[in-house]
Steps between C-alpha positions, in 0.01 A plus 500: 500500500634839433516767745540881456787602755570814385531741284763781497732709284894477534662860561739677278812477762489099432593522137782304298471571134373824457060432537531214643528312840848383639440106391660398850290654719160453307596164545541532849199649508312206360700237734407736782127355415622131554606348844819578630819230538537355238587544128307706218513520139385812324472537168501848270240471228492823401657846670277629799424886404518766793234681596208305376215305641581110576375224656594196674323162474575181689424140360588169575784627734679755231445823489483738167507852425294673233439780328206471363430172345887474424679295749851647578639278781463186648641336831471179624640293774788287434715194647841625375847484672656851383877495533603825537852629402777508744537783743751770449636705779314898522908655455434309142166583453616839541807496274270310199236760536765766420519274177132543411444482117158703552707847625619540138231361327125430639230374279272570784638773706179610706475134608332469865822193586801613294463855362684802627202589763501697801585261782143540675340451171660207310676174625823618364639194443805498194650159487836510342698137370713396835855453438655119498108375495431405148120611359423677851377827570444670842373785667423633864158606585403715753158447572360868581276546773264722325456259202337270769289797613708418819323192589704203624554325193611584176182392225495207272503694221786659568657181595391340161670844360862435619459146373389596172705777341869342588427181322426726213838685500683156551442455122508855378771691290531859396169550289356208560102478622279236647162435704436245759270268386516269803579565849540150758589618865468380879515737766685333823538828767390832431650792430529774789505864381798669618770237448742434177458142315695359218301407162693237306389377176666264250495422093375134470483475112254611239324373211424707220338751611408414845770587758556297832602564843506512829476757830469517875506713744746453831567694850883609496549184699387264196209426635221427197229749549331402109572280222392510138510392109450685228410505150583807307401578083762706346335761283 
């Protein structure tokens, strides 16, 4: 049976590609709908436009987002192990983010996760390719209180977020664009505004078109705070 949960419109500040919705976190918005623990894969039918009415509809345990009679996302509960890359240290987090590809060149630079936003206003996160660790980027992330509208914990679409756009930038070179078409995470320990993480993400092959890989997020210690996999179409 279907059931109307809600129906909303995503604001402008959440934007990746210019009109449209950052894929991570309007895919952590639809896994917000499912129940938390274990693993969920969302995939990008179409882009999500900003600023425009939506809906949300829940059936047979997966939940879709619409606009209009056009579905645009889908996320359903899975069983899969994600293996996230290897933690790096935050000093080289730090040093590859002084590498990142997107300070020269940005296809996206307004993006919510990795564009050149003020700190209160974007994730901020610029993964750079870490030094002796072949087909690995890395970034630290300072999750800003007042992008958690200083509650205790950071949101799941911003979590989603940080795991999206660095598996992205694992595969891209000067010029080069792609989408996310698929997004596969698992949140283990939440994310507390106020403290630094490290967001790892690493090139796991490609097939035409389609470009994979993988991300997590860890606590300076190298504790896992979120794995995922992605699927990425270069444009």
């Amino acid at each position: 049976m279907k059931a109307l949960m809600q129906e909303f419109s995503v604001p402008d500040r959440y934007c990746g590609p210019k009109g449209m919705a950052n894929g991570g976190w309007i895919s952590g918005l639809a896994a917000s709908y499912l129940p938390a623990g274990g693993a969920v894969e969302v995939t990008l039918r179409a882009p999500t436009p900003l600023g425009t009415g939506l809906r949300v509809e829940r059936e047979n345990g997966r939940v879709t987002l619409f606009h209009g009679d056009r579905p645009l996302v889908e996320a359903r509960p899975v069983d899969d192990e994600l293996t996230p890359p290897p933690f790096v240290s935050l000093h080289q987090a730090t040093v590859a983010a002084r590498r990142f590809l997107g300070a020269e060149s940005h296809p996206f630079p307004t993006c919510f996760v990795c564009g050149d936003r003020e700190p209160r206003d974007g994730l901020r996160i610029h993964p750079g390719p870490v030094g002796g660790v072949p087909d690995t980027v890395a970034a630290p992330w300072f999750a800003h209180p007042e992008l958690a509208e200083w509650s205790a914990s950071m949101p799941l679409t911003h979590v989603w977020g940080a795991l999206d756009c660095p598996t992205g930038w694992a595969h891209l070179e000067p010029g080069g664009v792609a989408l996310l078409g698929r997004l596969t995470a698992r949140t283990y320990r939440r994310v507390v505004p106020g403290r630094t993480y490290v967001v790892v993400a690493r090139r796991e092959g490609r097939e035409r078109r389609k470009l994979f890989a993988s991300g997590a997020v860890y606590e300076v210690d190298g504790r896992l705070v979120a794995a995922s996999r992605a699927t990425w179409i270069e444009i």
